[in-house]
PDB file of C-alpha atoms in Angstrom:
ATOM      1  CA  UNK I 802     -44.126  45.494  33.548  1.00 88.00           C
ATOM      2  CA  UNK I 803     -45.551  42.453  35.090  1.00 92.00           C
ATOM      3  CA  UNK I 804     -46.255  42.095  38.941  1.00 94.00           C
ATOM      4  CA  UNK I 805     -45.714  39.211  40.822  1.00 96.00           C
ATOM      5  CA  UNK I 806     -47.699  37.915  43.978  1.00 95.00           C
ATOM      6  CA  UNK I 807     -46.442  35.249  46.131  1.00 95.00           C
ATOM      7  CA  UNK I 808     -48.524  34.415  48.901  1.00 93.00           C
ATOM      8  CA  UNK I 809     -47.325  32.403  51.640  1.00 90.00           C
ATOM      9  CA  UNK I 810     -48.417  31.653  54.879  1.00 87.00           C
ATOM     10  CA  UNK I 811     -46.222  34.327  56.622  1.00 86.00           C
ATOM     11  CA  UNK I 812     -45.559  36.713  54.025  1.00 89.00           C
ATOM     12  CA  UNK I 813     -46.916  38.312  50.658  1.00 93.00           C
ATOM     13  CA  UNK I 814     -43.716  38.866  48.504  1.00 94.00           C
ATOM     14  CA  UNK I 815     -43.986  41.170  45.754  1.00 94.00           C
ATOM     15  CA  UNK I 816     -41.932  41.814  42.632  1.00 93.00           C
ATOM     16  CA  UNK I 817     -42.004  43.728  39.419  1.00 92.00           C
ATOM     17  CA  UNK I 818     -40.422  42.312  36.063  1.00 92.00           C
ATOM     18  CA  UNK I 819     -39.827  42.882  33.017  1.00 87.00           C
ATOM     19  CA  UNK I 820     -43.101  41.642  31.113  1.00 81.00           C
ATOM     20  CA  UNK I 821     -41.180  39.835  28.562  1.00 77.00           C
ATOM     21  CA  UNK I 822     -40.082  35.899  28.535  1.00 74.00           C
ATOM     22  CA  UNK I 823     -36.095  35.564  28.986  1.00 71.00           C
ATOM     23  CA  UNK I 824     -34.136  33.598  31.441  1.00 68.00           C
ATOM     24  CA  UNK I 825     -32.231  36.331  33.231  1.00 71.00           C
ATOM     25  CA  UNK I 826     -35.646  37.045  34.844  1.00 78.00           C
ATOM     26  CA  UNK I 827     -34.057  40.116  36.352  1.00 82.00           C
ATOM     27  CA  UNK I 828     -36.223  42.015  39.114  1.00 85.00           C
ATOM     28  CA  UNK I 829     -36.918  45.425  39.316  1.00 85.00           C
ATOM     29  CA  UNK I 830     -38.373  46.114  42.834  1.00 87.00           C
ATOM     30  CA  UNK I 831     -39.113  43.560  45.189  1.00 91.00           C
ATOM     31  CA  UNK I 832     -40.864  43.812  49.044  1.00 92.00           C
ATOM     32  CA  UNK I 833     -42.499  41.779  51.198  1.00 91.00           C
ATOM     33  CA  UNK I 834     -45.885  42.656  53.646  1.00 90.00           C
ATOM     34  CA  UNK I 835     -46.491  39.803  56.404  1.00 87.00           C
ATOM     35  CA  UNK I 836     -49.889  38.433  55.933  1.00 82.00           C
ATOM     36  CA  UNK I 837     -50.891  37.701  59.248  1.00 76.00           C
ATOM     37  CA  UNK I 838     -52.997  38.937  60.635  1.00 74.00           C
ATOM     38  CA  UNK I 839     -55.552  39.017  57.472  1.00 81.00           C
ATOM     39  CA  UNK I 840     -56.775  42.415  56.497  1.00 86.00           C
ATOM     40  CA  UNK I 841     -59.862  43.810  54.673  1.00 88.00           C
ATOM     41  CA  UNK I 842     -60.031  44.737  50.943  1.00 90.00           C
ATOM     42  CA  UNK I 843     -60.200  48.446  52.025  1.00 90.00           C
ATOM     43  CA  UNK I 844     -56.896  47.890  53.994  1.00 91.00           C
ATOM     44  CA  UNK I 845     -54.865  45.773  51.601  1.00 90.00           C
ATOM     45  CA  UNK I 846     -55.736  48.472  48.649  1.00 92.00           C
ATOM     46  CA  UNK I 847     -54.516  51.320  51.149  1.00 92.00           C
ATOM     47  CA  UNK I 848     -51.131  49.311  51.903  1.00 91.00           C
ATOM     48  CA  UNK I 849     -50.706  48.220  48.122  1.00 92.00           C
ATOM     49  CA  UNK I 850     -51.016  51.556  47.149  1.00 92.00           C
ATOM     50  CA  UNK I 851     -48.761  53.007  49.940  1.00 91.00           C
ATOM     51  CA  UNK I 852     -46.046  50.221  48.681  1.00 91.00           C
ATOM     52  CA  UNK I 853     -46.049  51.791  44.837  1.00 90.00           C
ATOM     53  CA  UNK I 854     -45.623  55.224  46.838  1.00 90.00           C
ATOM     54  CA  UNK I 855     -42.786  54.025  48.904  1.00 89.00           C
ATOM     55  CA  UNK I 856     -40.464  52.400  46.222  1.00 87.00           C
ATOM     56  CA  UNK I 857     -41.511  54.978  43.221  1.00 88.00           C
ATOM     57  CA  UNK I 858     -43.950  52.600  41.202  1.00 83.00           C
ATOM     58  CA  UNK I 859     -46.549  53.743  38.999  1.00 81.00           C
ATOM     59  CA  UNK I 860     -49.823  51.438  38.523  1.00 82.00           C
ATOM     60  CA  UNK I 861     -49.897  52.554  35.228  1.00 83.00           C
ATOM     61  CA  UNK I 862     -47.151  51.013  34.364  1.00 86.00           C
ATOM     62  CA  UNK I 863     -48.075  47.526  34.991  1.00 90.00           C
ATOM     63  CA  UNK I 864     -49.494  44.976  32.525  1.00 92.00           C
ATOM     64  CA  UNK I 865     -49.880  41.841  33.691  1.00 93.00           C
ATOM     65  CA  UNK I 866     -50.214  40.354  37.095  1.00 95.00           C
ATOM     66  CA  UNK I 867     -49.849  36.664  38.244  1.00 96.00           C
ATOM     67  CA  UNK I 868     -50.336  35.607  41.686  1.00 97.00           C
ATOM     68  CA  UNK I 869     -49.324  31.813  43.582  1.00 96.00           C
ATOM     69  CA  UNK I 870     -50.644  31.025  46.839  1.00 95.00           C
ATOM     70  CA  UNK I 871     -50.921  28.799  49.194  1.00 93.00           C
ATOM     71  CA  UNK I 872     -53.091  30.337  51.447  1.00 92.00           C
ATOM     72  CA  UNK I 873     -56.704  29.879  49.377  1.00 91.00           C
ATOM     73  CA  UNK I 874     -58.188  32.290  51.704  1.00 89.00           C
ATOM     74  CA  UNK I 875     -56.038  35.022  51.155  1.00 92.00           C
ATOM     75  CA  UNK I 876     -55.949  34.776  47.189  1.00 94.00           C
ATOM     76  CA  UNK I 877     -59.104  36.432  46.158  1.00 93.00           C
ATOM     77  CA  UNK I 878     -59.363  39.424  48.315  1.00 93.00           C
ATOM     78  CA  UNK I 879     -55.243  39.703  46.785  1.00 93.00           C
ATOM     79  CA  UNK I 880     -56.736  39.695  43.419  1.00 95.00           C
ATOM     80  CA  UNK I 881     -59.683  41.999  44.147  1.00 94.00           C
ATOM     81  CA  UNK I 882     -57.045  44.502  45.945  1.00 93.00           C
ATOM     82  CA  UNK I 883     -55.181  44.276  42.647  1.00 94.00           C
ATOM     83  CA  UNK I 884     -57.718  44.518  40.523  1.00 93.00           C
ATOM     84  CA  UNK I 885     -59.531  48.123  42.180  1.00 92.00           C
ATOM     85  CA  UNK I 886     -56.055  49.093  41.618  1.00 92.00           C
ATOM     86  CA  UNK I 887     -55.122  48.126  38.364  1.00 92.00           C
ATOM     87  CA  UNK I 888     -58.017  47.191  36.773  1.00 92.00           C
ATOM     88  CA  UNK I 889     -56.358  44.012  35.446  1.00 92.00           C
ATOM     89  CA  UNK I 890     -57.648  40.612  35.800  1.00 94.00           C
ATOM     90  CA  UNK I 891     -54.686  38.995  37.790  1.00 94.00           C
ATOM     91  CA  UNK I 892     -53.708  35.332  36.223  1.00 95.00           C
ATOM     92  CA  UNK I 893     -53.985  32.619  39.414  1.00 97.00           C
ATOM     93  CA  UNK I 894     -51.236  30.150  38.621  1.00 96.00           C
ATOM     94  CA  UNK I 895     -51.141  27.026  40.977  1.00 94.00           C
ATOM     95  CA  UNK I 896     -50.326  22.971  40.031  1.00 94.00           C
ATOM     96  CA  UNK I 897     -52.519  22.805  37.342  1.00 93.00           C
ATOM     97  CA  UNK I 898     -51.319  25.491  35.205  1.00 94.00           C
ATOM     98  CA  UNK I 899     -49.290  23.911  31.995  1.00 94.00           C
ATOM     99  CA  UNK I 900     -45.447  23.546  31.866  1.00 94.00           C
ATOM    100  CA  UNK I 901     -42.867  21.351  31.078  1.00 94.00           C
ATOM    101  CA  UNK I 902     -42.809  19.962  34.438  1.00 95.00           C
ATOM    102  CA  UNK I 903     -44.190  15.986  34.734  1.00 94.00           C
ATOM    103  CA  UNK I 904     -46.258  15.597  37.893  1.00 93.00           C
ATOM    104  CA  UNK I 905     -49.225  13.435  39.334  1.00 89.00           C
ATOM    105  CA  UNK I 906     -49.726  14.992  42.748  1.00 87.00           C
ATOM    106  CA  UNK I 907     -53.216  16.583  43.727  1.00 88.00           C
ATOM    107  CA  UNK I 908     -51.680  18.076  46.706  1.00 88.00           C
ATOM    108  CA  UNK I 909     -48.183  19.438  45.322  1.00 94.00           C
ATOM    109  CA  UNK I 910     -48.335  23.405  46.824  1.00 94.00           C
ATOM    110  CA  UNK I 911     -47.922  26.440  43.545  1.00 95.00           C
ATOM    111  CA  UNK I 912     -44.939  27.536  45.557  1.00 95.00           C
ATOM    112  CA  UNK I 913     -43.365  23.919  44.839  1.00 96.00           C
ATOM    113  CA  UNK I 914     -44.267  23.730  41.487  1.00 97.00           C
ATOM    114  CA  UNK I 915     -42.566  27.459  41.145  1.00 97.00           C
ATOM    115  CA  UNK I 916     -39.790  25.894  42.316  1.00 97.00           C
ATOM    116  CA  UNK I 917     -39.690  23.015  40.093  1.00 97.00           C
ATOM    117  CA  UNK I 918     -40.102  24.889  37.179  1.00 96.00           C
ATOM    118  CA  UNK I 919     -37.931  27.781  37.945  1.00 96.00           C
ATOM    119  CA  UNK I 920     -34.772  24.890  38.708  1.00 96.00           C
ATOM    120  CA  UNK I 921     -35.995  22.949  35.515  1.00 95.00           C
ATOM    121  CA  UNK I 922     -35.568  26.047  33.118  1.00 94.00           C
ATOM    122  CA  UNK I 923     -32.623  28.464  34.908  1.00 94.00           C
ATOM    123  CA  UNK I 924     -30.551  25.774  35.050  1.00 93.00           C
ATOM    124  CA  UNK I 925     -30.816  23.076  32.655  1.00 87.00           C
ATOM    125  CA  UNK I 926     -27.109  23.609  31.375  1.00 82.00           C
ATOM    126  CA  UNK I 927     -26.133  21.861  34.221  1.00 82.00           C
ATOM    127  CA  UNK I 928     -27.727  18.701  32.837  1.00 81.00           C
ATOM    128  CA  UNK I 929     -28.362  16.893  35.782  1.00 90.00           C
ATOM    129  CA  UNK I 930     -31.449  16.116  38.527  1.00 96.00           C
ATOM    130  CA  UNK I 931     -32.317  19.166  40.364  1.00 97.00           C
ATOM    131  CA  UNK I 932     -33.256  19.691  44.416  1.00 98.00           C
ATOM    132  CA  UNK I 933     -34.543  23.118  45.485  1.00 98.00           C
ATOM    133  CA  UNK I 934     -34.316  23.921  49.098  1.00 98.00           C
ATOM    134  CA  UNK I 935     -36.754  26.601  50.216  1.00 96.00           C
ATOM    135  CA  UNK I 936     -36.067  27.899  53.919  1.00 94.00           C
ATOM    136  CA  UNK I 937     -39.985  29.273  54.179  1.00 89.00           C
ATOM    137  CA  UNK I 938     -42.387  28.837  57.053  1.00 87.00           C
ATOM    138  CA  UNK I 939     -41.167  25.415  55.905  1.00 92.00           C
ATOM    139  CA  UNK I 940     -38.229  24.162  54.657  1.00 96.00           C
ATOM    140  CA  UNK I 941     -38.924  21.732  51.677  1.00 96.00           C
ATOM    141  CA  UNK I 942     -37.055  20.365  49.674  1.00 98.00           C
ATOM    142  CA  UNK I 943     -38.572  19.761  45.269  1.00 97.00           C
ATOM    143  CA  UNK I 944     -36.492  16.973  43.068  1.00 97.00           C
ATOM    144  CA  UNK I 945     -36.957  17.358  39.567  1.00 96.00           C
ATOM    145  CA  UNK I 946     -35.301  15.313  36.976  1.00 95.00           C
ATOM    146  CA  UNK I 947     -33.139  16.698  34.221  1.00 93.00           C
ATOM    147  CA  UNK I 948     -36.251  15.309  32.079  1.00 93.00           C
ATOM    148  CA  UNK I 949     -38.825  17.591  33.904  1.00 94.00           C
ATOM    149  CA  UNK I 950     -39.972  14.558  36.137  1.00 96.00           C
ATOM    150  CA  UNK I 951     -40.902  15.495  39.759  1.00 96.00           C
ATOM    151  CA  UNK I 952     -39.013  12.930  41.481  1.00 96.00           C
ATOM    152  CA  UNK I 953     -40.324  13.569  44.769  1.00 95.00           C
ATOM    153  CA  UNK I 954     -41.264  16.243  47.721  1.00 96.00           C
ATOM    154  CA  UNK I 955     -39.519  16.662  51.421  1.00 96.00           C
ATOM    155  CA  UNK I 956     -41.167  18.794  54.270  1.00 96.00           C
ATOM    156  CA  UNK I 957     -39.992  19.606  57.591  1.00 95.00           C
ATOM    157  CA  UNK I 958     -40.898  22.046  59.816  1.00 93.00           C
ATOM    158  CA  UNK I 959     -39.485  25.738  59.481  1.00 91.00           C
ATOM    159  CA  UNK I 960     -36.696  27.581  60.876  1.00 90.00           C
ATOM    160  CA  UNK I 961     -38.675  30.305  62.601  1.00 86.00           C
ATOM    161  CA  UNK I 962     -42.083  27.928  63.101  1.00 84.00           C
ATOM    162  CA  UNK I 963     -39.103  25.875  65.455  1.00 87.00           C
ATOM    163  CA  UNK I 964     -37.677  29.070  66.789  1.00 86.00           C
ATOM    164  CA  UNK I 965     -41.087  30.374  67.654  1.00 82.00           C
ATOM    165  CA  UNK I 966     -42.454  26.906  68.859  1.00 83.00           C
ATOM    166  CA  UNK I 967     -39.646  26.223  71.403  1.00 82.00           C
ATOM    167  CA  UNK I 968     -39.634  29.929  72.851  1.00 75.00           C
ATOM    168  CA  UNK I 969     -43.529  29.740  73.745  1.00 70.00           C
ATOM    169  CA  UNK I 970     -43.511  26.540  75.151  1.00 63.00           C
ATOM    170  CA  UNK I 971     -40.766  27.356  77.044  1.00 65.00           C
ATOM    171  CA  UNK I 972     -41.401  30.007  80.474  1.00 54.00           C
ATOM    172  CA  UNK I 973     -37.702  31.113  80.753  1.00 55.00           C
ATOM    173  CA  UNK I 974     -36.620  32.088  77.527  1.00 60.00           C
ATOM    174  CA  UNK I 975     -36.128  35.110  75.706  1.00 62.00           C
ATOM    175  CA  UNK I 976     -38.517  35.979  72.652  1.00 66.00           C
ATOM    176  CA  UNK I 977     -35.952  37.885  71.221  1.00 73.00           C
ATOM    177  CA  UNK I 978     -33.186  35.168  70.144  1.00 76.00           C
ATOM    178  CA  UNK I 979     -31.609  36.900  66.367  1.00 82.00           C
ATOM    179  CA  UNK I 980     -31.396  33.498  64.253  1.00 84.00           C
ATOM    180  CA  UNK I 981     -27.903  34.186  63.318  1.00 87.00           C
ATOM    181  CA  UNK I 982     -23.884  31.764  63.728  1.00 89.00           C
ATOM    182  CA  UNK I 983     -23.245  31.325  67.273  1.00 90.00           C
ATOM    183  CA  UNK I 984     -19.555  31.687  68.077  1.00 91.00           C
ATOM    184  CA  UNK I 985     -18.820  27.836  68.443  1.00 91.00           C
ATOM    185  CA  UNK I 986     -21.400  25.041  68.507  1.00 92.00           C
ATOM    186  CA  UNK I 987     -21.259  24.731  72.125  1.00 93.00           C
ATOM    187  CA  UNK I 988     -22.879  27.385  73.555  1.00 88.00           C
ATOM    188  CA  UNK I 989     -21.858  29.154  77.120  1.00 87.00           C
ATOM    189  CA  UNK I 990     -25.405  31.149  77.317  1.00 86.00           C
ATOM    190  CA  UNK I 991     -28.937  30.414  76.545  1.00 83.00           C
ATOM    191  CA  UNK I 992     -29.168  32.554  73.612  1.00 86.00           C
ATOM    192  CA  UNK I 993     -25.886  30.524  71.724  1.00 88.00           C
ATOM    193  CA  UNK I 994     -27.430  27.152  72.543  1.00 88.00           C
ATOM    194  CA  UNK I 995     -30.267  27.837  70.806  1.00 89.00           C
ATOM    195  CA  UNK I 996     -28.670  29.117  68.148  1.00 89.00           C
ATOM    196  CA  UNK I 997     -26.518  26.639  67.785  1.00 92.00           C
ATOM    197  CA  UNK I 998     -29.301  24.069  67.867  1.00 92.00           C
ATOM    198  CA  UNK I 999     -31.535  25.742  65.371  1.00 92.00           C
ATOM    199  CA  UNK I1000     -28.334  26.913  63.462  1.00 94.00           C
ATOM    200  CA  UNK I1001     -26.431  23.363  63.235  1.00 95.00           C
ATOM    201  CA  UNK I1002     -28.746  21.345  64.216  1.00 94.00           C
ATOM    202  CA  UNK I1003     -31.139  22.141  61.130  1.00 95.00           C
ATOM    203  CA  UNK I1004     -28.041  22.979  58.641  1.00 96.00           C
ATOM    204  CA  UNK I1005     -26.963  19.404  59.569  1.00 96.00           C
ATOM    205  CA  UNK I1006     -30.751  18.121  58.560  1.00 96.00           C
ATOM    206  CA  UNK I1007     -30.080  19.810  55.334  1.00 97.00           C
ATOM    207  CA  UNK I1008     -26.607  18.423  54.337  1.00 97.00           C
ATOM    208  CA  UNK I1009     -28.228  14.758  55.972  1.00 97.00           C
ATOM    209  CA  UNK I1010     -31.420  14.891  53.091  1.00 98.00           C
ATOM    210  CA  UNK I1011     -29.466  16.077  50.192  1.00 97.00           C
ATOM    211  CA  UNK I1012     -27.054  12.913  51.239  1.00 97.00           C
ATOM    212  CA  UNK I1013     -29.870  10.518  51.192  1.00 97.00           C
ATOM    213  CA  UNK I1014     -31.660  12.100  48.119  1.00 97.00           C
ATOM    214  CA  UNK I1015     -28.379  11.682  46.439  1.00 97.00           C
ATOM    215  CA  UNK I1016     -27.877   8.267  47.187  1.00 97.00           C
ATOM    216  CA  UNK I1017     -31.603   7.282  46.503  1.00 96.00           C
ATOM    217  CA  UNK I1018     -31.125   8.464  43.522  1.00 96.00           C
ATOM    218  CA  UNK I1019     -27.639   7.514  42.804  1.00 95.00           C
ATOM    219  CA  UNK I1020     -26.610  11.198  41.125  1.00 94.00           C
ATOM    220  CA  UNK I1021     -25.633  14.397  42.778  1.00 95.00           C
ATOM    221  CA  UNK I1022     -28.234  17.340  42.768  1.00 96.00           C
ATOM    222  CA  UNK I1023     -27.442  20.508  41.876  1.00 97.00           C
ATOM    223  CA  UNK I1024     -29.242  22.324  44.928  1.00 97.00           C
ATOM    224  CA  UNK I1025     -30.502  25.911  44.653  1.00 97.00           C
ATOM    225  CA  UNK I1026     -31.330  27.276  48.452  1.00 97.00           C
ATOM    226  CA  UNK I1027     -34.131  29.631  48.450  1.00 96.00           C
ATOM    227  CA  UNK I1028     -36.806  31.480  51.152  1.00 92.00           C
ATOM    228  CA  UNK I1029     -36.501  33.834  53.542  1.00 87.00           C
ATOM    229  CA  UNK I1030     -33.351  32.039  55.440  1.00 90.00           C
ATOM    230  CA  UNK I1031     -31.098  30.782  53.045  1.00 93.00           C
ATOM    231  CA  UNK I1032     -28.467  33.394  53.371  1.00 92.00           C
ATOM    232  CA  UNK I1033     -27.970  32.101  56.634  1.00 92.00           C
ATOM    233  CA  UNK I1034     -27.175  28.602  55.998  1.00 94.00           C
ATOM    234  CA  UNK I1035     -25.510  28.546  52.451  1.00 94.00           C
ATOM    235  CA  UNK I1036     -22.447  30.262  53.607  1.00 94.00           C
ATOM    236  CA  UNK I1037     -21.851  27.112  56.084  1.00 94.00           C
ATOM    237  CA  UNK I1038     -22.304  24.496  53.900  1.00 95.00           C
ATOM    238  CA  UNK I1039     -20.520  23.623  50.339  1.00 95.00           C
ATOM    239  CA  UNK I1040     -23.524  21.204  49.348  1.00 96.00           C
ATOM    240  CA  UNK I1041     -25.712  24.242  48.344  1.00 97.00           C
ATOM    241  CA  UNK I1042     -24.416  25.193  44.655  1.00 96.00           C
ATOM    242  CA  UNK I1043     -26.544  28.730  44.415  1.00 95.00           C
ATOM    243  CA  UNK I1044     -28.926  30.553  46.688  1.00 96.00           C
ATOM    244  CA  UNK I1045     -31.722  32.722  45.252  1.00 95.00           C
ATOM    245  CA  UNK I1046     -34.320  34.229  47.490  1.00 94.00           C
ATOM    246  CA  UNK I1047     -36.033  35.271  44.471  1.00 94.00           C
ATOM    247  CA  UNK I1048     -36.606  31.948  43.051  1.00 96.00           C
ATOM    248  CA  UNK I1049     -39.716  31.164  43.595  1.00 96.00           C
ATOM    249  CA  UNK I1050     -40.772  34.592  42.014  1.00 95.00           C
ATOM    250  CA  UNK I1051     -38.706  33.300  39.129  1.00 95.00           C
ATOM    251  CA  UNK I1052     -40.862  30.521  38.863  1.00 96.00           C
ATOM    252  CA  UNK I1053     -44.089  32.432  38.808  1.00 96.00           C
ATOM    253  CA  UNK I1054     -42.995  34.210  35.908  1.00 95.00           C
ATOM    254  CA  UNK I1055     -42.239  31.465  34.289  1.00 95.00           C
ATOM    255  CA  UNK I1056     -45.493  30.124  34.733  1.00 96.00           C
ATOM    256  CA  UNK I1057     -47.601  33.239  33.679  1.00 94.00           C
ATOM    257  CA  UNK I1058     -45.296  32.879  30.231  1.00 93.00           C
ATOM    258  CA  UNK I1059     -46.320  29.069  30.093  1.00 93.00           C
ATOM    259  CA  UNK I1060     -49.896  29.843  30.436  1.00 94.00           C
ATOM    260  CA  UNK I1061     -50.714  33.662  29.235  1.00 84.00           C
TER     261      UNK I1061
END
């Protein structure tokens, strides 16, 4: 089996797959730990451990390991977690590793590349230019041409980071707003209006990019949704083709194939 470590700035998400290359890249067992705060090697080999326990997994059984991150400072007491565990060298993929994928960016982030490649190889039967939309900590959105060229990047700000940032720099409202559909988009009580804002308001920010990327480019995307969030907004829009919180994983695998 080969375990999968995606390291983001709010969350570690873990997943087990099948250790050999196909395109179904089905997933076994998947969780998620929040990485903040940061935690000692002693503490992340208890909680790693205590994960396997919890959904039935035995270290034994795994053969390979690849982690992405984009938190540097986080990656190597990941690996030497996983390694006291495992006693496997994990593989550290990030924008350097090889693939098909075309790119000149020093800066482009592993879980972007993931993205790229994972859109670039899935679904290249739908012969077209490809935009991933990944409702993380950020919501970015990765172009990549039916050729393997990265076309270009998009960052905004987050769902939650927004969420989080208006209700603590704000004295009278709740910290427990549930980011779900309001009833209408005018809301009658605090808790609707802000839902409605960070609902619509970013859902319309969404449908507005993947209009202007589309006419920049003069095609239409095929747009796969992804991150922690996207089950909230692809249900309200028909511009996002397929949502796959899983993705990104996807796209790590594919990268540890690439490169192991």
């Amino acid at each position: 089996m080969l375990l999968i470590i995606n390291i983001g700035n709010s969350s570690l998400r873990f997943g087990i797959f099948d250790n050999n290359y196909n395109l179904k890249c089905k997933c076994n067992c998947s969780w998620i730990i929040n990485s903040i705060p940061h935690r000692s090697l002693d503490e992340y080999i208890f909680l790693f451990r205590n994960r396997y326990q919890q959904y039935g997994i035995f270290s034994k059984f795994i053969q390979n390991i690849v982690i992405g991150s984009v938190v540097p400072s986080l990656t190597n007491i990941v690996k030497q977690s996983l390694y006291e565990i495992h006693k496997i060298k994990p593989m550290i993929v990030d924008r350097n590793s090889y693939s098909p994928i075309k790119h000149y960016s020093h800066q482009l982030g592993t879980d972007l590349y993931a993205n790229a490649i994972a859109a670039y190889t899935l679904y290249k039967n739908q012969n077209t230019t490809y935009l991933v939309v990944d409702f993380g900590t950020a919501l970015s959105f990765t172009c990549i041409d039916q050729d393997g060229h990265l076309q270009g990047v998009i960052i905004a700000p987050g769902v939650n980071s927004s969420l989080n940032a208006l209700i603590g720099n704000t004295a009278q409202l709740s910290k427990n707003i549930k980011l779900k559909k309001p009833p209408s988009i005018l809301g009658k009580y605090t808790e609707t209006c802000i839902q409605s804002g960070i609902i619509y308001g970013y859902l319309s920010m969404v449908e507005g990019l993947i209009n202007r990327v589309n006419q920049e480019l003069k095609t239409n995307c095929f747009v796969i949704a992804t991150g922690g969030f996207s089950h909230i907004y692809t249900p309200l829009t028909k511009q996002i083709h397929i949502t796959d919180k899983l993705h990104t994983m996807k796209g790590l695998k594919i990268l540890f194939h690439w490169n192991h």
